[in-house]
Tab-separated table of C-alpha atoms and ligand atoms in Angstrom:
chain	number	residue	atom	x	y	z
A	1	MET	CA	15.043	-94.630	-175.822
A	2	GLU	CA	17.232	-94.970	-172.699
A	3	PRO	CA	15.738	-93.483	-169.524
A	4	SER	CA	16.945	-89.989	-168.828
A	5	HIS	CA	18.811	-90.883	-165.786
A	6	THR	CA	20.952	-93.315	-167.562
A	7	THR	CA	21.763	-90.825	-170.091
A	8	ILE	CA	22.956	-88.218	-167.493
A	9	LYS	CA	24.770	-90.517	-165.286
A	10	THR	CA	27.217	-91.140	-167.969
A	11	ALA	CA	28.121	-87.515	-168.220
A	12	LEU	CA	27.961	-86.441	-164.533
A	13	PRO	CA	30.878	-85.395	-162.275
A	14	GLN	CA	32.162	-87.432	-159.308
A	15	VAL	CA	30.319	-87.397	-156.186
A	16	PHE	CA	31.214	-84.896	-153.407
A	17	GLY	CA	31.124	-85.605	-149.738
A	18	PRO	CA	28.471	-87.991	-148.324
A	19	VAL	CA	25.337	-89.007	-150.301
A	20	PRO	CA	22.084	-90.294	-149.389
A	21	SER	CA	21.286	-94.026	-149.316
A	22	ASP	CA	18.332	-95.292	-151.344
A	23	ARG	CA	16.132	-95.248	-148.238
A	24	GLN	CA	17.153	-91.778	-147.541
A	25	GLN	CA	16.730	-90.637	-150.827
A	26	ALA	CA	13.007	-91.987	-150.849
A	27	TRP	CA	12.449	-90.103	-147.313
A	28	HIS	CA	13.755	-86.922	-148.976
A	29	HIS	CA	10.967	-87.015	-151.398
A	30	LEU	CA	8.309	-87.173	-148.714
A	31	GLU	CA	9.224	-83.794	-147.176
A	32	PHE	CA	6.004	-83.340	-145.149
A	33	TYR	CA	4.454	-86.042	-142.751
A	34	GLY	CA	2.666	-86.167	-139.408
A	35	PHE	CA	3.178	-87.305	-135.851
A	36	LEU	CA	0.316	-88.815	-133.740
A	37	HIS	CA	0.867	-88.302	-129.970
A	38	PHE	CA	-1.995	-90.512	-128.535
A	39	THR	CA	-1.744	-92.623	-125.174
A	40	VAL	CA	-3.071	-92.409	-121.451
A	41	ASN	CA	-1.705	-88.884	-121.403
A	42	THR	CA	-4.686	-87.926	-123.694
A	43	PHE	CA	-6.849	-88.830	-120.687
A	44	THR	CA	-4.880	-87.764	-117.757
A	45	GLY	CA	-3.920	-84.422	-119.300
A	46	LYS	CA	-0.180	-85.041	-118.696
A	47	GLU	CA	2.779	-84.731	-121.306
A	48	TRP	CA	4.806	-87.380	-119.583
A	49	GLY	CA	2.955	-90.217	-117.752
A	50	TYR	CA	4.604	-91.535	-114.806
A	51	GLY	CA	4.156	-95.080	-115.821
A	52	ASP	CA	1.309	-96.038	-112.887
A	53	GLU	CA	-1.697	-95.137	-115.199
A	54	LEU	CA	-4.343	-97.774	-115.164
A	55	PRO	CA	-5.022	-99.071	-118.649
A	56	ASP	CA	-8.724	-98.326	-118.145
A	57	ILE	CA	-8.209	-94.674	-118.436
A	58	PHE	CA	-7.594	-95.301	-122.377
A	59	ASN	CA	-11.105	-95.111	-123.479
A	60	PRO	CA	-11.704	-92.993	-126.539
A	61	THR	CA	-15.368	-92.439	-127.115
A	62	ALA	CA	-15.573	-92.056	-130.883
A	63	PHE	CA	-12.137	-93.313	-132.291
A	64	ASP	CA	-11.820	-93.060	-135.844
A	65	ALA	CA	-8.791	-93.853	-137.845
A	66	ASP	CA	-10.128	-92.937	-141.253
A	67	GLN	CA	-11.026	-89.460	-139.715
A	68	ILE	CA	-7.534	-89.104	-138.155
A	69	VAL	CA	-5.644	-90.296	-141.224
A	70	GLY	CA	-8.188	-88.394	-143.504
A	71	ALA	CA	-7.343	-85.273	-141.811
A	72	ALA	CA	-3.599	-85.821	-142.305
A	73	ALA	CA	-4.279	-86.724	-145.956
A	74	ALA	CA	-6.362	-83.568	-146.348
A	75	GLY	CA	-3.486	-81.581	-144.860
A	76	GLY	CA	-0.886	-82.832	-147.507
A	77	MET	CA	0.936	-85.229	-145.250
A	78	ALA	CA	2.696	-88.019	-146.830
A	79	GLY	CA	2.781	-90.283	-143.893
A	80	LEU	CA	2.175	-90.678	-140.240
A	81	VAL	CA	4.205	-91.862	-137.208
A	82	LEU	CA	2.276	-93.149	-134.231
A	83	THR	CA	3.388	-93.137	-130.601
A	84	CYS	CA	2.942	-96.973	-130.202
A	85	LYS	CA	4.485	-96.470	-126.743
A	86	HIS	CA	5.369	-93.343	-125.162
A	87	HIS	CA	7.469	-92.826	-121.947
A	88	ASP	CA	4.526	-94.089	-119.578
A	89	GLY	CA	5.171	-97.569	-121.169
A	90	PHE	CA	1.371	-98.180	-122.053
A	91	CYS	CA	1.245	-99.972	-125.525
A	92	LEU	CA	-1.319	-99.096	-128.123
A	93	TRP	CA	-1.143	-102.644	-129.507
A	94	PRO	CA	-1.857	-105.801	-127.541
A	95	SER	CA	1.878	-106.726	-127.053
A	96	ARG	CA	2.612	-110.307	-125.975
A	97	TYR	CA	5.291	-109.011	-123.694
A	98	THR	CA	3.311	-106.790	-121.272
A	99	GLU	CA	-0.223	-106.548	-119.835
A	100	HIS	CA	0.231	-102.943	-119.788
A	101	SER	CA	-1.726	-102.193	-123.030
A	102	VAL	CA	-4.864	-101.783	-124.802
A	103	LYS	CA	-5.921	-105.318	-124.040
A	104	HIS	CA	-6.768	-104.210	-120.532
A	105	SER	CA	-8.871	-101.073	-121.637
A	106	PRO	CA	-12.403	-100.921	-121.869
A	107	TRP	CA	-11.934	-99.395	-125.390
A	108	ARG	CA	-13.459	-102.139	-128.030
A	109	GLY	CA	-13.809	-104.543	-124.998
A	110	GLY	CA	-9.937	-105.075	-124.898
A	111	LYS	CA	-9.770	-106.378	-128.284
A	112	GLY	CA	-8.781	-102.923	-129.941
A	113	ASP	CA	-5.307	-102.236	-131.631
A	114	VAL	CA	-4.536	-98.725	-132.363
A	115	VAL	CA	-1.482	-99.498	-134.258
A	116	ARG	CA	-3.505	-101.976	-136.399
A	117	ALA	CA	-6.254	-99.311	-136.953
A	118	ILE	CA	-4.017	-96.384	-137.933
A	119	SER	CA	-1.601	-98.602	-140.125
A	120	ASP	CA	-4.465	-99.990	-142.072
A	121	ALA	CA	-6.154	-96.530	-142.420
A	122	CYS	CA	-2.689	-95.221	-143.806
A	123	ARG	CA	-2.806	-98.022	-146.309
A	124	ARG	CA	-6.366	-96.918	-147.369
A	125	HIS	CA	-5.544	-93.246	-147.766
A	126	HIS	CA	-2.126	-93.900	-149.494
A	127	LEU	CA	-0.074	-92.482	-146.531
A	128	LYS	CA	3.145	-94.105	-145.284
A	129	PHE	CA	3.242	-95.392	-141.714
A	130	GLY	CA	5.844	-95.388	-139.184
A	131	VAL	CA	6.323	-96.114	-135.408
A	132	TYR	CA	7.597	-94.528	-132.213
A	133	LEU	CA	8.668	-96.757	-129.570
A	134	SER	CA	10.023	-94.847	-126.502
A	135	PRO	CA	13.095	-96.242	-125.206
A	136	TRP	CA	12.651	-94.907	-121.889
A	137	ASP	CA	9.823	-97.058	-120.149
A	138	ARG	CA	8.435	-95.601	-116.685
A	139	ASN	CA	6.120	-98.517	-116.285
A	140	HIS	CA	8.421	-101.629	-116.690
A	141	ALA	CA	9.952	-103.053	-113.589
A	142	GLU	CA	13.264	-104.152	-115.310
A	143	TYR	CA	13.850	-100.684	-116.850
A	144	GLY	CA	17.706	-99.836	-116.233
A	145	ARG	CA	18.640	-103.514	-116.172
A	146	PRO	CA	19.468	-105.860	-119.196
A	147	ALA	CA	16.266	-107.578	-119.256
A	148	TYR	CA	14.420	-104.484	-120.162
A	149	VAL	CA	16.523	-104.021	-123.365
A	150	ASP	CA	15.516	-107.727	-124.360
A	151	TYR	CA	11.850	-106.665	-123.686
A	152	TYR	CA	12.378	-103.423	-125.774
A	153	ARG	CA	13.720	-105.408	-128.745
A	154	ASN	CA	10.864	-107.972	-128.528
A	155	GLN	CA	8.264	-105.311	-128.622
A	156	LEU	CA	10.063	-103.472	-131.581
A	157	ARG	CA	9.951	-106.954	-133.486
A	158	GLU	CA	6.210	-107.028	-133.045
A	159	LEU	CA	6.001	-103.479	-134.435
A	160	LEU	CA	8.366	-104.295	-137.363
A	161	THR	CA	6.748	-107.491	-138.360
A	162	GLY	CA	3.208	-107.116	-137.564
A	163	TYR	CA	2.029	-103.877	-139.268
A	164	GLY	CA	3.324	-103.859	-143.068
A	165	PRO	CA	6.110	-101.631	-144.359
A	166	LEU	CA	7.279	-98.740	-142.305
A	167	PHE	CA	8.757	-95.672	-143.798
A	168	GLU	CA	10.348	-94.448	-140.251
A	169	VAL	CA	11.342	-95.756	-136.967
A	170	TRP	CA	11.468	-93.014	-134.376
A	171	PHE	CA	13.664	-93.374	-131.348
A	172	ASP	CA	13.563	-90.345	-128.897
A	173	GLY	CA	16.309	-89.448	-126.592
A	174	ALA	CA	14.419	-88.497	-123.413
A	175	ASN	CA	15.449	-90.420	-120.333
A	176	GLY	CA	14.052	-88.532	-117.305
A	177	GLY	CA	14.993	-90.745	-114.571
A	178	ASP	CA	12.236	-91.398	-112.046
A	179	GLY	CA	9.235	-93.380	-112.784
A	180	PHE	CA	6.860	-96.120	-111.450
A	181	TYR	CA	8.954	-99.008	-112.563
A	182	GLY	CA	6.906	-101.864	-111.628
A	183	GLY	CA	5.808	-100.240	-108.156
A	184	ALA	CA	9.480	-99.304	-107.324
A	185	ARG	CA	8.725	-95.569	-107.670
A	186	GLU	CA	12.344	-94.430	-107.802
A	187	LYS	CA	14.907	-92.814	-109.950
A	188	ARG	CA	16.924	-94.804	-112.404
A	189	GLY	CA	19.627	-93.643	-114.599
A	190	ILE	CA	21.216	-95.319	-117.565
A	191	ASP	CA	24.350	-95.054	-119.345
A	192	ARG	CA	23.626	-93.825	-122.758
A	193	HIS	CA	26.878	-94.970	-124.318
A	194	THR	CA	26.148	-98.479	-123.288
A	195	TYR	CA	22.781	-99.433	-122.043
A	196	TYR	CA	20.388	-99.691	-125.185
A	197	GLY	CA	22.860	-101.352	-127.296
A	198	TRP	CA	21.739	-99.154	-130.265
A	199	GLU	CA	23.964	-101.004	-132.799
A	200	THR	CA	22.082	-104.385	-132.174
A	201	THR	CA	18.730	-102.659	-132.207
A	202	TRP	CA	19.505	-100.538	-135.448
A	203	GLN	CA	20.484	-103.957	-137.051
A	204	LEU	CA	17.215	-105.546	-136.254
A	205	VAL	CA	15.251	-102.592	-138.005
A	206	ARG	CA	17.647	-103.137	-141.071
A	207	GLU	CA	16.976	-106.913	-141.088
A	208	LEU	CA	13.012	-106.600	-140.512
A	209	GLN	CA	12.375	-103.148	-142.327
A	210	PRO	CA	15.261	-102.403	-144.822
A	211	GLY	CA	13.310	-99.587	-146.347
A	212	ALA	CA	12.583	-97.866	-143.141
A	213	CYS	CA	14.679	-94.771	-142.064
A	214	MET	CA	15.589	-94.606	-138.452
A	215	PHE	CA	15.332	-91.342	-136.517
A	216	SER	CA	17.053	-90.541	-133.273
A	217	ASP	CA	18.908	-87.327	-132.517
A	218	ILE	CA	21.864	-88.721	-134.393
A	219	GLY	CA	20.227	-91.061	-136.867
A	220	PRO	CA	21.563	-93.343	-138.142
A	221	ASP	CA	19.485	-92.220	-141.225
A	222	ILE	CA	17.611	-89.021	-140.061
A	223	ARG	CA	18.799	-86.580	-137.449
A	224	TRP	CA	17.024	-84.363	-134.964
A	225	VAL	CA	16.973	-80.757	-135.937
A	226	GLY	CA	17.572	-79.768	-132.403
A	227	ASN	CA	14.701	-77.920	-131.230
A	228	GLU	CA	10.830	-78.946	-131.049
A	229	SER	CA	9.958	-75.513	-132.769
A	230	GLY	CA	10.058	-76.742	-136.417
A	231	ILE	CA	13.079	-74.619	-137.509
A	232	ALA	CA	15.960	-75.905	-139.289
A	233	GLY	CA	19.275	-73.791	-139.340
A	234	ASP	CA	19.922	-71.437	-142.105
A	235	PRO	CA	21.810	-73.114	-143.628
A	236	CYS	CA	21.019	-76.658	-142.623
A	237	TRP	CA	23.617	-78.976	-144.207
A	238	SER	CA	22.607	-82.774	-144.641
A	239	ALA	CA	25.866	-83.965	-143.861
A	240	PHE	CA	26.839	-84.542	-140.242
A	241	GLY	CA	29.710	-86.187	-138.300
A	242	ARG	CA	27.667	-88.953	-136.412
A	243	GLY	CA	30.685	-90.395	-134.932
A	244	ARG	CA	31.262	-87.515	-132.524
A	245	PHE	CA	28.086	-88.183	-130.570
A	246	VAL	CA	25.872	-91.070	-128.903
A	247	PRO	CA	22.239	-91.039	-129.127
A	248	GLY	CA	20.751	-88.415	-126.476
A	249	GLU	CA	23.968	-86.377	-126.058
A	250	ALA	CA	24.243	-84.331	-129.440
A	251	ASP	CA	24.683	-80.662	-129.328
A	252	ALA	CA	21.583	-78.895	-130.270
A	253	GLY	CA	23.009	-76.123	-132.209
A	254	GLN	CA	25.298	-78.596	-134.472
A	255	LEU	CA	22.105	-80.582	-135.112
A	256	ASN	CA	20.349	-77.576	-136.148
A	257	ARG	CA	23.042	-76.566	-138.838
A	258	GLY	CA	24.494	-79.693	-139.630
A	259	HIS	CA	28.275	-79.902	-140.490
A	260	ARG	CA	29.538	-78.670	-143.910
A	261	ASP	CA	32.444	-81.024	-143.752
A	262	GLY	CA	30.608	-83.933	-142.029
A	263	HIS	CA	31.311	-87.624	-143.146
A	264	ASP	CA	27.659	-88.934	-142.889
A	265	TRP	CA	24.632	-88.139	-144.963
A	266	LEU	CA	22.265	-87.387	-142.144
A	267	PRO	CA	19.464	-84.902	-143.081
A	268	ALA	CA	17.510	-83.118	-140.371
A	269	GLU	CA	13.782	-83.647	-139.444
A	270	CYS	CA	11.960	-80.780	-137.694
A	271	ASP	CA	9.516	-82.333	-135.410
A	272	VAL	CA	6.913	-79.868	-133.882
A	273	SER	CA	3.307	-80.170	-132.757
A	274	ILE	CA	0.448	-78.128	-134.122
A	275	ARG	CA	-0.503	-77.248	-130.477
A	276	PRO	CA	1.842	-76.129	-127.546
A	277	GLY	CA	1.786	-79.668	-126.186
A	278	TRP	CA	2.581	-83.025	-127.905
A	279	PHE	CA	-0.707	-84.585	-126.507
A	280	TYR	CA	-4.150	-83.167	-126.719
A	281	HIS	CA	-5.309	-80.785	-123.945
A	282	ALA	CA	-8.770	-79.120	-124.338
A	283	GLU	CA	-7.362	-76.085	-122.633
A	284	GLU	CA	-5.065	-75.597	-125.652
A	285	ASP	CA	-7.955	-75.461	-128.110
A	286	GLU	CA	-7.448	-71.820	-128.686
A	287	ARG	CA	-3.606	-72.129	-129.217
A	288	VAL	CA	-3.727	-74.299	-132.397
A	289	ARG	CA	-1.149	-72.987	-134.875
A	290	THR	CA	-2.691	-70.886	-137.740
A	291	PRO	CA	-2.226	-71.784	-141.359
A	292	ASP	CA	0.107	-68.688	-141.770
A	293	ASN	CA	2.355	-70.193	-139.026
A	294	LEU	CA	2.323	-73.621	-140.514
A	295	LEU	CA	3.464	-71.788	-143.716
A	296	ASP	CA	6.281	-70.211	-142.145
A	297	LEU	CA	7.377	-73.594	-140.401
A	298	TYR	CA	7.237	-75.167	-143.967
A	299	PHE	CA	9.570	-72.619	-145.417
A	300	GLN	CA	11.937	-72.880	-142.394
A	301	SER	CA	12.049	-76.616	-142.638
A	302	VAL	CA	11.106	-78.183	-146.114
A	303	GLY	CA	12.581	-74.933	-147.444
A	304	ARG	CA	16.049	-75.529	-145.788
A	305	GLY	CA	16.312	-79.025	-147.040
A	306	ALA	CA	14.937	-80.768	-144.018
A	307	SER	CA	11.590	-82.377	-143.483
A	308	LEU	CA	8.553	-81.034	-141.602
A	309	HIS	CA	7.038	-83.688	-139.080
A	310	LEU	CA	4.010	-81.975	-137.690
A	311	ASN	CA	2.180	-83.551	-134.826
A	312	LEU	CA	-1.547	-83.770	-134.869
A	313	PRO	CA	-2.723	-85.159	-131.449
A	314	PRO	CA	-5.870	-87.060	-131.444
A	315	ASP	CA	-8.261	-85.856	-128.771
A	316	ARG	CA	-10.352	-87.807	-126.060
A	317	ARG	CA	-12.894	-88.877	-128.554
A	318	GLY	CA	-10.086	-90.421	-130.701
A	319	LEU	CA	-10.264	-87.777	-133.550
A	320	VAL	CA	-8.302	-85.027	-134.922
A	321	HIS	CA	-9.932	-81.853	-133.328
A	322	GLU	CA	-12.017	-79.796	-135.788
A	323	ARG	CA	-9.673	-76.942	-135.265
A	324	ASP	CA	-6.625	-78.700	-135.834
A	325	ALA	CA	-8.092	-80.306	-139.155
A	326	ALA	CA	-9.345	-76.932	-140.368
A	327	SER	CA	-6.025	-75.160	-139.816
A	328	LEU	CA	-3.999	-78.081	-141.488
A	329	ARG	CA	-6.321	-78.042	-144.549
A	330	GLU	CA	-6.290	-74.427	-145.037
A	331	PHE	CA	-2.375	-74.425	-144.736
A	332	HIS	CA	-2.500	-77.201	-147.536
A	333	ASP	CA	-4.676	-75.349	-149.713
A	334	ARG	CA	-2.337	-72.230	-149.592
A	335	LEU	CA	0.669	-74.634	-150.399
A	336	GLU	CA	-1.355	-75.789	-153.434
A	337	ARG	CA	-2.241	-72.236	-154.453
A	338	ILE	CA	1.501	-71.295	-154.245
A	339	PHE	CA	2.980	-74.243	-155.921
A	340	HIS	CA	0.487	-75.391	-158.458
A	341	ARG	CA	1.926	-72.985	-160.942
A	342	ASP	CA	5.776	-73.024	-161.628
A	343	LEU	CA	6.394	-69.571	-163.821
A	344	ALA	CA	9.779	-70.952	-164.596
A	345	ARG	CA	8.491	-73.755	-166.920
A	346	LYS	CA	7.921	-70.956	-169.578
A	347	ALA	CA	11.684	-69.681	-169.411
A	348	ARG	CA	14.277	-70.018	-171.905
A	349	VAL	CA	17.426	-71.290	-169.841
A	350	THR	CA	21.040	-70.312	-170.583
A	351	ALA	CA	24.204	-70.859	-168.441
A	352	SER	CA	27.527	-69.373	-168.093
A	353	GLN	CA	29.043	-72.772	-168.628
A	354	VAL	CA	27.506	-76.297	-169.509
A	355	ARG	CA	29.133	-79.733	-169.058
A	356	GLY	CA	29.891	-81.771	-171.998
A	357	ALA	CA	28.434	-81.715	-175.422
A	358	GLY	CA	24.720	-82.258	-176.296
A	359	ASP	CA	21.727	-81.797	-173.758
A	360	ALA	CA	22.619	-84.182	-170.930
A	361	CYS	CA	23.495	-81.221	-168.704
A	362	ALA	CA	21.747	-78.667	-170.230
A	363	PRO	CA	20.341	-75.622	-168.279
A	364	ALA	CA	16.779	-76.335	-169.897
A	365	ASN	CA	16.780	-79.486	-167.651
A	366	LEU	CA	16.359	-77.062	-164.571
A	367	VAL	CA	12.773	-76.164	-165.725
A	368	ASP	CA	11.589	-79.534	-167.078
A	369	GLY	CA	9.932	-80.649	-163.801
A	370	ASN	CA	11.999	-83.854	-163.956
A	371	PRO	CA	14.033	-84.566	-160.681
A	372	ASP	CA	16.456	-87.016	-162.572
A	373	THR	CA	17.572	-84.538	-165.080
A	374	CYS	CA	20.164	-81.623	-164.228
A	375	TRP	CA	22.373	-78.823	-165.215
A	376	ALA	CA	25.952	-79.249	-164.468
A	377	THR	CA	29.255	-77.512	-165.377
A	378	ASP	CA	32.646	-78.984	-166.202
A	379	ASP	CA	34.781	-80.064	-163.557
A	380	GLY	CA	36.927	-77.140	-162.086
A	381	VAL	CA	34.046	-74.555	-163.021
A	382	THR	CA	33.014	-73.971	-159.281
A	383	GLN	CA	31.364	-70.607	-159.872
A	384	ALA	CA	28.677	-70.413	-162.430
A	385	ASP	CA	25.237	-69.009	-163.230
A	386	PHE	CA	22.151	-69.669	-165.306
A	387	THR	CA	19.692	-67.177	-166.543
A	388	LEU	CA	15.803	-67.703	-167.044
A	389	ALA	CA	14.444	-65.420	-169.848
A	390	PHE	CA	10.784	-64.886	-170.358
A	391	ASP	CA	8.910	-63.445	-173.467
A	392	ARG	CA	6.806	-61.443	-170.984
A	393	PRO	CA	7.730	-60.372	-167.601
A	394	VAL	CA	6.763	-62.640	-164.776
A	395	THR	CA	5.744	-61.735	-161.257
A	396	PHE	CA	6.918	-63.950	-158.357
A	397	ASN	CA	7.884	-63.969	-154.539
A	398	VAL	CA	9.247	-67.473	-153.919
A	399	ILE	CA	12.300	-69.271	-155.658
A	400	SER	CA	12.784	-72.948	-155.287
A	401	LEU	CA	16.136	-74.531	-155.851
A	402	ARG	CA	17.200	-78.277	-155.795
A	403	GLU	CA	20.460	-80.129	-156.065
A	404	TYR	CA	20.785	-83.720	-157.621
A	405	LEU	CA	21.443	-85.491	-154.252
A	406	PRO	CA	23.015	-88.645	-155.701
A	407	LEU	CA	26.130	-86.381	-156.114
A	408	GLY	CA	26.079	-84.835	-152.803
A	409	GLN	CA	25.496	-81.384	-151.467
A	410	ARG	CA	28.022	-79.213	-153.584
A	411	VAL	CA	26.711	-75.613	-153.538
A	412	ASP	CA	28.121	-73.477	-150.920
A	413	ARG	CA	26.455	-70.191	-151.742
A	414	PHE	CA	23.796	-68.849	-154.121
A	415	ARG	CA	22.632	-65.371	-155.292
A	416	VAL	CA	19.386	-64.548	-157.112
A	417	LEU	CA	19.290	-61.652	-159.356
A	418	ALA	CA	16.589	-59.805	-161.507
A	419	ASP	CA	16.885	-57.708	-164.434
A	420	HIS	CA	15.500	-54.031	-163.624
A	421	ASP	CA	15.821	-51.914	-166.713
A	422	GLY	CA	18.805	-53.727	-167.810
A	423	GLN	CA	20.581	-53.882	-164.561
A	424	TRP	CA	20.951	-56.924	-162.484
A	425	GLN	CA	19.983	-56.460	-158.936
A	426	GLU	CA	20.238	-58.987	-156.031
A	427	ILE	CA	16.775	-59.956	-154.788
A	428	ALA	CA	17.970	-63.094	-152.501
A	429	ALA	CA	20.960	-64.766	-151.470
A	430	GLY	CA	21.791	-67.751	-148.968
A	431	ALA	CA	24.105	-70.609	-148.315
A	432	GLY	CA	23.195	-74.506	-148.914
A	433	ILE	CA	20.649	-75.847	-151.299
A	434	GLY	CA	20.657	-79.551	-150.857
A	435	ASN	CA	17.098	-81.418	-151.406
A	436	ARG	CA	15.127	-77.987	-151.500
A	437	ARG	CA	16.024	-74.570	-150.947
A	438	LEU	CA	12.915	-72.295	-150.787
A	439	VAL	CA	13.489	-68.478	-150.413
A	440	ARG	CA	10.632	-65.850	-150.001
A	441	MET	CA	11.252	-62.295	-151.185
A	442	PRO	CA	9.415	-59.101	-151.964
A	443	VAL	CA	7.132	-59.294	-155.086
A	444	CYS	CA	9.448	-59.013	-158.142
A	445	THR	CA	8.286	-58.457	-161.759
A	446	THR	CA	10.949	-59.101	-164.359
A	447	GLY	CA	11.723	-60.523	-167.599
A	448	ARG	CA	14.892	-62.159	-166.598
A	449	VAL	CA	16.107	-63.972	-163.567
A	450	LYS	CA	19.776	-64.950	-162.945
A	451	VAL	CA	21.098	-67.557	-160.269
A	452	GLU	CA	24.667	-67.453	-159.414
A	453	VAL	CA	26.192	-70.508	-157.491
A	454	GLU	CA	29.547	-71.249	-156.012
A	455	GLY	CA	31.168	-74.260	-154.131
A	456	PRO	CA	34.219	-76.413	-153.733
A	457	VAL	CA	33.397	-78.363	-156.704
A	458	CYS	CA	31.147	-77.866	-160.066
A	459	PRO	CA	27.271	-77.506	-159.292
A	460	VAL	CA	24.786	-80.283	-160.244
A	461	LEU	CA	21.168	-78.777	-159.891
A	462	THR	CA	17.904	-80.418	-160.874
A	463	GLU	CA	15.434	-77.563	-160.541
A	464	CYS	CA	14.815	-73.912	-160.559
A	465	GLY	CA	11.135	-72.990	-159.710
A	466	LEU	CA	9.464	-69.407	-159.499
A	467	PHE	CA	6.211	-69.113	-157.708
A	468	HIS	CA	3.812	-66.343	-156.617
A	469	ASP	CA	2.384	-66.423	-153.000
A	470	ALA	CA	-0.693	-64.187	-153.267
A	471	GLY	CA	-1.572	-64.554	-149.584
B	1	LIG	C1	10.419	-86.268	-127.008
B	1	LIG	C2	9.394	-86.624	-125.941
B	1	LIG	O1	9.972	-86.361	-124.599
B	1	LIG	C3	8.143	-85.637	-125.906
B	1	LIG	O2	7.052	-86.039	-125.233
B	1	LIG	C4	7.804	-86.043	-127.563
B	1	LIG	O3	7.328	-87.426	-127.739
B	1	LIG	C5	8.829	-85.605	-128.423
B	1	LIG	C6	8.439	-85.928	-129.864
B	1	LIG	O4	10.093	-86.222	-128.146
B	1	LIG	O5	11.682	-86.999	-126.850
């Protein structure tokens, strides 16, 4: 028998607008992964080191990569991105190109390599691994001059070649100006349009890690969501007009919402910390996000077609603090309780219109749990609906919808209606579906649920799920 995706492809409509590359498609499946902010700042109490920190202050007392990665795994994270070098310039691996690294720290007698330890532990725990290499370097004497850009690319090459496959390479846009700069202690500005030569650096990543998605505020693969509070726009379109901006200068509001008519597939990532700061500070131990708050963030990020990139900062011991680990685990347990049982799987599904003959685009594909099968209508049918009917009423308060991304983000608007005593009543509505749209609503008990969709072209949806969040 032919695989289902081959069967449906022959019957499916033309693509609409930009579509994800294979690497972006793989990234979309991850949905939730973590950030590890760890460096000299963990020991100085700062958020941004000036660049004059001595390597000897980096000395975790009980560093345990398996505890760190294990906490992330127990929290349901699919991968981890490590700050291999933050703005202060200190390197968590023994780079050949600088002395400002773990090789001059007392930790493990100068023989330690945090990047190695975390990437190895990620493999052991079946998590993907990614790197953050700050372009701004407040330690390096040549920062602001051409020689630094060579240094930056040399370091990046070490990370791209020495630590196995990477799922994400994270380039941040901060460039604050002043710093140590090899002792100059001055303010240095750069021209964001020309200084870093991003096209060349991106090419290096493509050559050495073709499967890695690159993040910056404008990609080229993943865009910043425009805030650090974990909240995507409603809606948050995956399309974006990248050519309108250079890294570090994009408009936050536009990043948050995306561009419905954008020419690039550039989905958003919501980076946010489990604590007020990005680095661990003992005085913030009482301010770790609660499981409820994390759940809200999940619905506002993953539930709007973006990803959730949650920071879990190791403490001075080199461990994820007990409170952070507990909150994350409880959040994950709650997610499991919500999503382990999809009530829609028991439904009989009919639709106002079905594309072609046979089952290739049948509405039953919406509830088969297979992301490669879908319901679609004929070309020109741009308003359509499907109905889930149950033998016995179901009780739910969350609906999940997904579009078939290889054919683009097609749906503009949707409405969800429930049958109450023979009358259709609207229980939810919104704009944009994309990779995943989760909508929470008051608890509803009904024997029939109808979903209406509308867009510029015919819809192609892969999933409709119904769930009950009992709190
Ligand atoms: C920003 C940085 O300035 C913050 O320190 C943090 O690393 C955040 C994730 O990215 O650009």
